[in-house]
């Protein structure tokens, strides 16, 4: 009886929070979606209509010309898709494992070197050697030119994610580690068998960050994967479509250049759609792990 | 005796190796790849070793090598270039036992990539250069290129002999040849406005436009009579101030980049050694700013022109705008495009030089080729270049593609073959490093009246380029030049498109910022070096 | 004499006792050693006149010459201020919004709604800045923009967005929030998920309502995450988001620079035609050293207030 009354009492403010919540999240999601609709709409609009009327949610003059050009060489775009997917999957798997392992070790209060190593890692976010030495390193000392590893390796770890992981794992009571140690388990076993399964939301988050990093990566690809390679990463492929004309146009000096094959507005939009589309499917996939995480948490208690 | 000699050769080799080992321990010094690159004078050492191995005189081609050529542009995706290159490489293999690799530096972030290639000590062989747009003298100063004096006569004899000594003189940095100029190719890259002949006629303009007032009249007519047409749908990427200076003064542009618009010029063809400034001297800048303000107020371009990123040329082809601005070469192809897209448009060009007859010939080092300081096969690279530039078969394959696929020759003109599909068969190589009139075939995609109209007009008024051998050493004023570039980029566009408020005030503010950025110091340094140049040229 | 010996022995013992954990950190240590520390001596580039043939360590040393272009026109102060002001806004508003989104998401019950809205909020993160710039222009442009079209439709006066510098801090901050909130809120969302459901339930049984629950349980729970994110962002407080500013404001519209110019855009204009790696390094060094001191002081502060949350 009394429990029921409490539930009713809670409902009042919960309801308020939920109404606000639905309104706020709904409005924000819509705000994120509308410009994207603008992109989709424009990608299906004929070029001359864009020149006259600007962008629109709904194409005034419908045209799939932009997609025809983007998919002119379907082979190339599909190839770059596979390359990007491959790099993303491998990189995320390896990166996630190392990040989790390091994060766990660094949060162990009984780990003597944890502060020193944390600082060693954090310091790299403040100072970096710059482009020339980095290029030399990858290109000459590691000899990774025209090698997918040149994109894969530098994206594996980031100090941010390691420290993030460290703070996530910290929420698991140290007592669990200690009791396992008493049972005779080694540090690595504890991490692998005990800690990893308990941190699914954290792993999902970190994994998502790493994956998105790889998916959006184009700069290292631009530096180290030359046009001699048939398939380069997806974003680099698309980036070329979107920017090359802007670069030429804005450089007063390149008077040699004869402008051919100009990327058109609708084409830029079409490339965005092609690059973003699959991601819409990605998130619900990841979200499953968040929900799993809760249940595991409940079980563990 | 022999022993001693051998030892003498081994010792430096060992120290070199030791030095390299010390360097490569992660300190970011990337020169281990190149045997001849130690010390400051790469050219000298490399040449020495080259001539040692070539004591007999004939080139040793027993070892098969790959030669890279760095060019700027986006690699065509239809595979046609690779097909042509394969043909070229058959010939290359047969003639000099080498293979040519075409290294594209794509437009996305090209400044970074181009300079990174040189700065990182990548073993590039041949590389496209341009003294007026690729900062070639700056790169030469930073030791990016190999010295070619001894190599050229031996390994690129045809090129060496076909280029006259006075042109080689324009290819030297500190007395050493560092580049091969594109001196044998006729092109005009002087800028001007492109306007539609049909609309001009409607506007009552029957004579070729000869000044900016004529253009104004034309634009006003479009504004008043053409609905849905923006008279000049300009983007703010490119400055027209240089054009104005060209039209309304006798001043000459110097081969020194000050960013968005030229800050320093020289007095005239008769006195090309006195530094002046179109911004500070006379009222050139003020007049320009006033004119552009009035054009902006008349609504010749968009209100948001400074942020507009559209493509004026496409709009012109679509009949949505009436004016475009670029150089004569562009006009040559655009005219043909326009005759197709907008029949009867009779596109015309008003070259800025027409007003005052102030026209210089193009610098022969606008295009050209250099050899990277860290090249591993300088000899073979030059041999390959000699073929690219002088071998008819290779030249045509590289510049036009495969005969019968990309082009056919009809009445001495290149035409597109029947069944040519622009998507499938389109071809370009972006080779701007030594095109050669002797091997060129006129094309049907370039306006055939160009030679009789504009070229003929230019030939009457042109003056020889006076700064071919002038290399500005910017080390003493590097910081000032950088700051000036920033200022021109910051304030130039808004003045040039009439968006800076009162022109007089804007120009004053611009001047005072330039002063703060070190205008006087750069001008003094420039004058000092031009005085020295004058002595060199006259004495 | 015996003292150092025991010391060495004890440090060896510590090493042995920690060997597994140390080994677990080894891949990461190797990674940062190679990819971050090895190129770091390249910062020396900032002090030399780089000669490509001679190489970095044989090029002439020029002291502070490469920094000069930054201070000459007296703009450095304005740029530093703009860059920091924007970053502070980004950090504060960004985190506030991300926390709000995470908490609301946690309160909602409709799984379908959650999935769809989170996916949608992710979208902006995948649109390149080049496109964001184009979209913004198409919304804000004076003659043809959607905004002015709408204003004209309802009979209001059109606005000249691109010549009004005062509007731009809002536009830039809003665009930033629009783009990064969905992505950034994931961290907080995961943190909320990690919260032990028993604690929440216990609080509910004790009669805490939703607002109290948020106020007294969830927000304090998120504090460490916030502090870490804060310390990380502070290190880059002098590094601007070039893509955002360059594509939104453009490279040519100086009438907006008073409120929109940041260090990155300024340097871009300076070096576009006079490409110079040494000057670029000089700027980067300035930003790093500045960030370093900001972080050191912030970390010191955190250590005093809540020692558990400091970074090092």
Tab-separated table of C-alpha atoms in Angstrom, chain C residues 81-98 168-174 176-177 180-181 226 230 233-234 237 244-245 259:
chain	number	residue	atom	x	y	z
C	81	UNK	CA	41.711	35.958	-26.776
C	82	UNK	CA	39.318	34.827	-29.527
C	83	UNK	CA	40.697	31.314	-29.568
C	84	UNK	CA	40.434	30.912	-25.813
C	85	UNK	CA	37.026	32.545	-25.561
C	86	UNK	CA	35.586	30.225	-28.177
C	87	UNK	CA	37.129	27.160	-26.596
C	88	UNK	CA	35.838	28.084	-23.166
C	89	UNK	CA	32.349	28.478	-24.611
C	90	UNK	CA	32.669	25.177	-26.431
C	91	UNK	CA	33.848	23.367	-23.314
C	92	UNK	CA	31.282	24.783	-20.916
C	93	UNK	CA	28.188	24.806	-23.109
C	94	UNK	CA	29.241	21.599	-24.835
C	95	UNK	CA	29.558	19.643	-21.628
C	96	UNK	CA	26.388	21.113	-20.164
C	97	UNK	CA	24.400	20.117	-23.212
C	98	UNK	CA	25.981	16.685	-23.410
C	168	UNK	CA	28.875	35.079	-35.565
C	169	UNK	CA	29.876	33.986	-32.079
C	170	UNK	CA	26.342	32.633	-31.767
C	171	UNK	CA	26.360	30.967	-35.159
C	172	UNK	CA	29.716	29.344	-34.551
C	173	UNK	CA	28.911	28.128	-31.059
C	174	UNK	CA	25.524	26.804	-32.158
C	176	UNK	CA	29.648	23.488	-32.845
C	177	UNK	CA	27.035	22.307	-30.375
C	180	UNK	CA	29.337	17.598	-31.450
C	181	UNK	CA	26.629	17.094	-28.863
C	226	UNK	CA	33.457	15.949	-16.450
C	230	UNK	CA	37.710	19.335	-18.898
C	233	UNK	CA	40.079	20.081	-23.440
C	234	UNK	CA	42.130	22.608	-21.506
C	237	UNK	CA	42.580	25.636	-25.202
C	244	UNK	CA	34.802	24.820	-38.420
C	245	UNK	CA	35.945	28.428	-38.633
C	259	UNK	CA	34.883	38.250	-33.717
